[in-house]
Amino acid sequence: MTATLPAHGLPQAPRRGDRCLVMGILNVTPDSFSDGGRHDRLEEAVAHGLRMVSEGADYVDVGGESTRPGAGRVPVEEELRRVLPVVTELARAGVAVSIDTTRARVAQAAIAGGAALVNDVSGGLADPAMAGVLADSGLPWVLMHWRGHSRHMYDAARYDDVVAEVRQELLARADGAIAAGVAVEQLVIDPGLGFAKHPPHDLALLGSLSGIVDLGLPVLVGASRKRFLGAVLADEEGRPRQPDGREAATLATTVLAAQRGAWAVRVHDVAASADAVRVVAALHSVRP
């Protein structure tokens, strides 16, 4: 199957020769693994979102609930309180806003506030009502590979063949969304690096990313500052590199994802990745 995102006046899924898009991460949470508490005030969050756009972000992904390993849920009212003012202000400023949520109620409110895309790390599994919201809105919906909420997700990090199983489960999520009335043209898939996966699983998925892209749907890759990069960069005593020391490694994953045909990368440091995807696109444009 081959999919392109519907025309909403927003960044579209790439045609051959187009560049990989860049989604900037805006966590309005006190406890995200890398930047928790840095942008949890409205003025700071909006300013950071606008700064990411000026640095080349195509989307700004606003999230109000941490999905770091071991994180618990927050009440839906608290998630709404965190994200809605930020989504509304950025949308008013003309920003293409993505809402990072697993809850249909939050997605629906964010769409009403101007959100242009729903990034659902549960792939629609956490809230059965999410498919109806997306079917009604017609907006793009990112379905991430997911095997449970953050507090217990590593209990499900068991695979015989991680690439084959992630492919199969992503296709099942896409089929479920289509059966619920969502158009195939709305769907984006994400292999879910770091979610119910240990570092060898993440590396296997990155190394075989073409096998995910070949499914025919746009692919979002979210590797930014994640645990597997810390493991790769561990010191001689085996201590993982801390998140703020993983930016160069993140940039390497951006280049790899762009080369392998990813639709977009989701990153904290927008400027570096925005430059990188343009260089990869320029190289693709001169290949015979």
Coordinates of C-alpha atoms in Angstrom, one line a residue:
M1 CA 0.0 0.0 0.0
T2 CA 1.2 3.6 -0.6
A3 CA -0.1 6.5 1.5
T4 CA 0.2 10.2 1.3
L5 CA -1.2 12.5 4.0
P6 CA -4.4 14.4 3.1
A7 CA -4.2 18.0 2.0
H8 CA -4.7 20.3 5.1
G9 CA -2.2 23.0 4.0
L10 CA 0.3 21.2 6.3
P11 CA 3.5 19.3 5.6
Q12 CA 2.7 16.3 3.5
A13 CA 4.2 12.8 3.3
P14 CA 7.3 13.0 1.1
R15 CA 7.3 12.1 -2.6
R16 CA 10.5 10.7 -4.1
G17 CA 13.1 13.3 -3.8
D18 CA 11.5 15.3 -1.0
R19 CA 13.2 15.7 2.4
C20 CA 12.4 14.0 5.6
L21 CA 10.4 16.3 7.9
V22 CA 11.4 17.4 11.4
M23 CA 9.1 17.2 14.4
G24 CA 10.2 19.2 17.4
I25 CA 9.5 17.9 20.9
L26 CA 7.8 20.2 23.3
N27 CA 7.2 18.4 26.6
V28 CA 5.0 20.5 29.0
T29 CA 5.6 18.1 31.8
P30 CA 7.6 18.2 35.1
D31 CA 9.0 14.7 34.7
S32 CA 10.0 13.8 31.1
F33 CA 13.3 11.9 30.9
S34 CA 15.3 14.6 29.1
D35 CA 13.7 18.0 29.4
G36 CA 11.1 17.7 32.2
G37 CA 10.2 21.0 33.9
R38 CA 12.0 23.2 31.3
H39 CA 8.9 24.2 29.4
D40 CA 6.0 23.7 31.8
R41 CA 5.0 27.3 31.9
L42 CA 2.8 28.7 29.1
E43 CA 5.1 31.6 28.1
E44 CA 8.2 29.4 28.1
A45 CA 6.5 26.6 26.2
V46 CA 5.1 28.9 23.5
A47 CA 8.5 30.6 23.1
H48 CA 10.3 27.3 22.8
G49 CA 7.8 26.1 20.2
L50 CA 8.2 29.2 18.1
R51 CA 12.0 28.9 18.4
M52 CA 11.9 25.4 17.1
V53 CA 9.9 26.5 14.1
S54 CA 12.5 29.3 13.4
E55 CA 15.1 26.5 13.5
G56 CA 13.3 24.4 10.9
A57 CA 10.7 22.3 12.7
D58 CA 7.8 21.3 10.4
Y59 CA 5.7 20.2 13.3
V60 CA 5.8 21.0 17.1
D61 CA 4.8 18.0 19.1
V62 CA 3.1 19.0 22.4
G63 CA 2.9 16.4 25.1
G64 CA 1.5 16.7 28.6
E65 CA 2.1 13.2 30.0
S66 CA 5.5 11.7 30.4
T67 CA 6.1 8.4 28.7
R68 CA 9.6 7.8 30.2
P69 CA 10.2 4.3 31.5
G70 CA 8.3 3.7 34.7
A71 CA 6.2 6.8 34.5
G72 CA 2.6 6.7 35.9
R73 CA -0.5 8.2 34.3
V74 CA -1.7 11.8 35.1
P75 CA -5.4 12.6 35.4
V76 CA -7.0 13.6 32.1
E77 CA -7.9 17.0 33.5
E78 CA -4.2 17.7 34.3
E79 CA -3.1 16.7 30.9
L80 CA -5.7 19.0 29.3
R81 CA -4.6 21.8 31.6
R82 CA -1.0 21.4 30.5
V83 CA -1.4 21.1 26.8
L84 CA -4.5 23.0 25.6
P85 CA -3.2 26.6 26.2
V86 CA 0.1 25.7 24.5
V87 CA -1.6 24.1 21.5
T88 CA -4.0 27.0 21.1
E89 CA -1.4 29.7 21.3
L90 CA 1.0 28.0 18.8
A91 CA -1.8 27.2 16.4
R92 CA -2.9 30.9 16.5
A93 CA 0.7 31.7 15.6
G94 CA 0.4 29.5 12.5
V95 CA 2.4 26.6 13.8
A96 CA 1.6 23.1 12.6
V97 CA 1.0 21.5 16.0
S98 CA 1.0 17.8 16.8
I99 CA -0.7 16.6 20.0
D100 CA 1.2 13.8 21.7
T101 CA -1.6 11.9 23.6
T102 CA -3.1 8.5 24.0
R103 CA -6.5 9.9 25.1
A104 CA -9.4 10.6 22.8
R105 CA -10.7 13.4 25.0
V106 CA -7.4 15.2 24.9
A107 CA -7.0 14.7 21.1
Q108 CA -10.4 16.0 20.4
A109 CA -9.9 19.1 22.6
A110 CA -6.5 19.8 21.0
I111 CA -7.9 19.4 17.5
A112 CA -10.6 22.0 18.4
G113 CA -7.8 24.2 19.6
G114 CA -6.0 23.9 16.2
A115 CA -3.8 20.8 16.4
A116 CA -3.0 19.4 12.9
L117 CA -1.9 15.9 13.8
V118 CA -2.3 13.3 16.6
N119 CA 0.7 11.4 17.8
D120 CA -0.5 8.4 19.7
V121 CA 2.2 6.4 21.3
S122 CA -0.3 3.6 22.0
G123 CA -1.3 3.2 18.4
G124 CA -4.9 3.6 19.4
L125 CA -4.8 0.7 21.9
A126 CA -5.0 2.9 25.1
D127 CA -8.3 4.5 24.2
P128 CA -10.8 2.8 21.8
A129 CA -12.5 6.1 21.2
M130 CA -9.4 7.6 19.5
A131 CA -10.2 6.1 16.1
G132 CA -13.6 7.8 16.0
V133 CA -12.0 11.2 16.8
L134 CA -9.5 10.7 13.9
A135 CA -12.1 9.4 11.5
D136 CA -14.2 12.5 12.2
S137 CA -11.3 15.0 11.9
G138 CA -9.6 13.5 8.9
L139 CA -6.2 14.6 10.4
P140 CA -3.0 12.6 10.3
W141 CA -2.7 9.9 13.0
V142 CA 0.7 8.5 14.1
L143 CA 0.3 4.9 15.2
M144 CA 3.3 3.9 17.3
H145 CA 4.2 0.3 18.1
W146 CA 3.2 -0.2 21.8
R147 CA 2.8 -3.0 24.2
G148 CA 1.6 -1.3 27.3
H149 CA 1.9 1.8 29.5
S150 CA 5.3 3.1 30.6
R151 CA 5.2 1.7 34.1
H152 CA 5.1 -1.9 32.9
M153 CA 6.2 -1.8 29.3
Y154 CA 9.5 -3.6 29.8
D155 CA 7.6 -6.6 31.0
A156 CA 6.5 -7.0 27.4
A157 CA 10.0 -6.5 25.8
R158 CA 10.2 -10.1 24.6
Y159 CA 10.7 -10.9 20.9
D160 CA 11.9 -13.8 18.8
D161 CA 12.3 -11.5 15.8
V162 CA 11.8 -7.9 16.8
V163 CA 11.7 -6.5 13.2
A164 CA 9.2 -9.0 12.0
E165 CA 7.0 -8.7 15.1
V166 CA 7.0 -4.9 15.0
R167 CA 6.1 -5.0 11.3
Q168 CA 3.2 -7.4 12.0
E169 CA 1.9 -5.4 14.9
L170 CA 2.1 -2.1 13.1
L171 CA 0.1 -3.5 10.2
A172 CA -2.5 -4.9 12.6
R173 CA -2.9 -1.4 14.1
A174 CA -3.2 0.2 10.7
D175 CA -5.8 -2.4 9.7
G176 CA -7.7 -1.7 12.9
A177 CA -7.7 2.0 12.3
I178 CA -9.0 1.5 8.7
A179 CA -11.7 -0.9 9.9
A180 CA -12.8 1.9 12.4
G181 CA -13.3 4.4 9.6
V182 CA -9.9 6.1 9.4
A183 CA -8.6 6.7 5.9
V184 CA -5.4 5.0 5.0
E185 CA -4.2 8.4 3.8
Q186 CA -4.3 9.6 7.4
L187 CA -2.0 7.0 8.8
V188 CA 1.7 7.3 9.8
I189 CA 3.5 4.5 11.6
D190 CA 6.3 4.6 14.2
P191 CA 8.4 1.6 15.3
G192 CA 8.4 2.8 18.9
L193 CA 12.1 2.9 19.7
G194 CA 12.5 2.6 23.4
F195 CA 8.9 1.5 24.1
A196 CA 8.8 -2.1 25.4
K197 CA 12.3 -2.6 23.8
H198 CA 15.8 -3.0 25.1
P199 CA 18.8 -1.4 23.3
P200 CA 19.5 -4.5 21.1
H201 CA 15.9 -4.3 19.9
D202 CA 16.1 -0.6 19.1
L203 CA 19.4 -1.1 17.2
A204 CA 17.9 -4.0 15.2
L205 CA 14.9 -1.8 14.2
L206 CA 17.1 1.1 13.2
G207 CA 19.3 -1.2 11.2
S208 CA 16.3 -2.6 9.4
L209 CA 14.3 0.6 9.1
S210 CA 13.9 0.0 5.4
G211 CA 11.7 -3.0 6.3
I212 CA 9.4 -0.7 8.2
V213 CA 9.4 2.0 5.4
D214 CA 8.6 -0.8 2.8
L215 CA 5.2 -1.3 4.4
G216 CA 4.1 1.7 2.3
L217 CA 3.0 4.1 5.1
P218 CA 4.9 7.2 6.1
V219 CA 7.2 6.4 9.0
L220 CA 8.0 8.6 12.0
V221 CA 11.3 7.8 13.8
G222 CA 11.7 9.0 17.4
A223 CA 15.2 8.2 18.6
S224 CA 16.1 11.5 20.3
R225 CA 18.3 11.1 23.4
K226 CA 16.8 7.7 24.1
R227 CA 18.2 5.1 26.5
F228 CA 19.7 2.8 23.8
L229 CA 21.9 5.7 22.6
G230 CA 23.1 6.1 26.2
A231 CA 23.9 2.4 26.2
V232 CA 25.8 2.6 23.0
L233 CA 27.8 5.5 24.4
A234 CA 28.5 4.0 27.8
D235 CA 31.8 4.6 29.4
E236 CA 34.5 2.0 30.2
E237 CA 32.7 1.1 33.4
G238 CA 29.4 0.5 31.6
R239 CA 27.7 3.7 32.8
P240 CA 25.3 5.0 30.1
R241 CA 25.8 8.4 28.7
Q242 CA 23.3 10.9 30.2
P243 CA 20.6 12.3 28.0
D244 CA 22.2 15.7 27.5
G245 CA 25.3 14.0 26.1
R246 CA 23.4 12.1 23.4
E247 CA 22.8 14.8 20.8
A248 CA 25.5 13.8 18.3
A249 CA 24.3 10.2 18.5
T250 CA 20.7 11.5 17.9
L251 CA 21.9 13.4 14.8
A252 CA 23.4 10.1 13.5
T253 CA 20.0 8.5 13.8
T254 CA 18.4 11.4 11.9
V255 CA 20.8 11.0 9.0
L256 CA 20.1 7.2 9.0
A257 CA 16.3 7.7 9.1
A258 CA 16.4 10.3 6.3
Q259 CA 18.6 8.0 4.1
R260 CA 16.2 5.1 4.7
G261 CA 13.2 7.0 3.6
A262 CA 11.5 8.0 6.9
W263 CA 8.7 10.6 6.6
A264 CA 9.9 12.5 9.7
V265 CA 12.1 12.4 12.7
R266 CA 11.0 13.5 16.2
V267 CA 13.8 15.4 18.0
H268 CA 14.7 17.7 20.8
D269 CA 17.5 19.6 19.0
V270 CA 15.7 20.8 15.8
A271 CA 18.4 23.0 14.2
A272 CA 20.9 20.2 13.8
S273 CA 18.4 17.7 12.4
A274 CA 16.8 20.3 10.1
D275 CA 20.3 20.9 8.6
A276 CA 20.9 17.1 8.3
V277 CA 17.7 16.2 6.5
R278 CA 18.4 19.0 4.0
V279 CA 21.9 17.6 3.2
V280 CA 20.5 14.1 2.8
A281 CA 17.8 15.5 0.5
A282 CA 20.4 17.4 -1.6
L283 CA 22.4 14.2 -2.0
H284 CA 19.4 12.2 -3.0
S285 CA 18.5 14.9 -5.6
V286 CA 21.8 14.4 -7.5
R287 CA 21.9 10.6 -7.5
P288 CA 21.2 9.0 -10.8

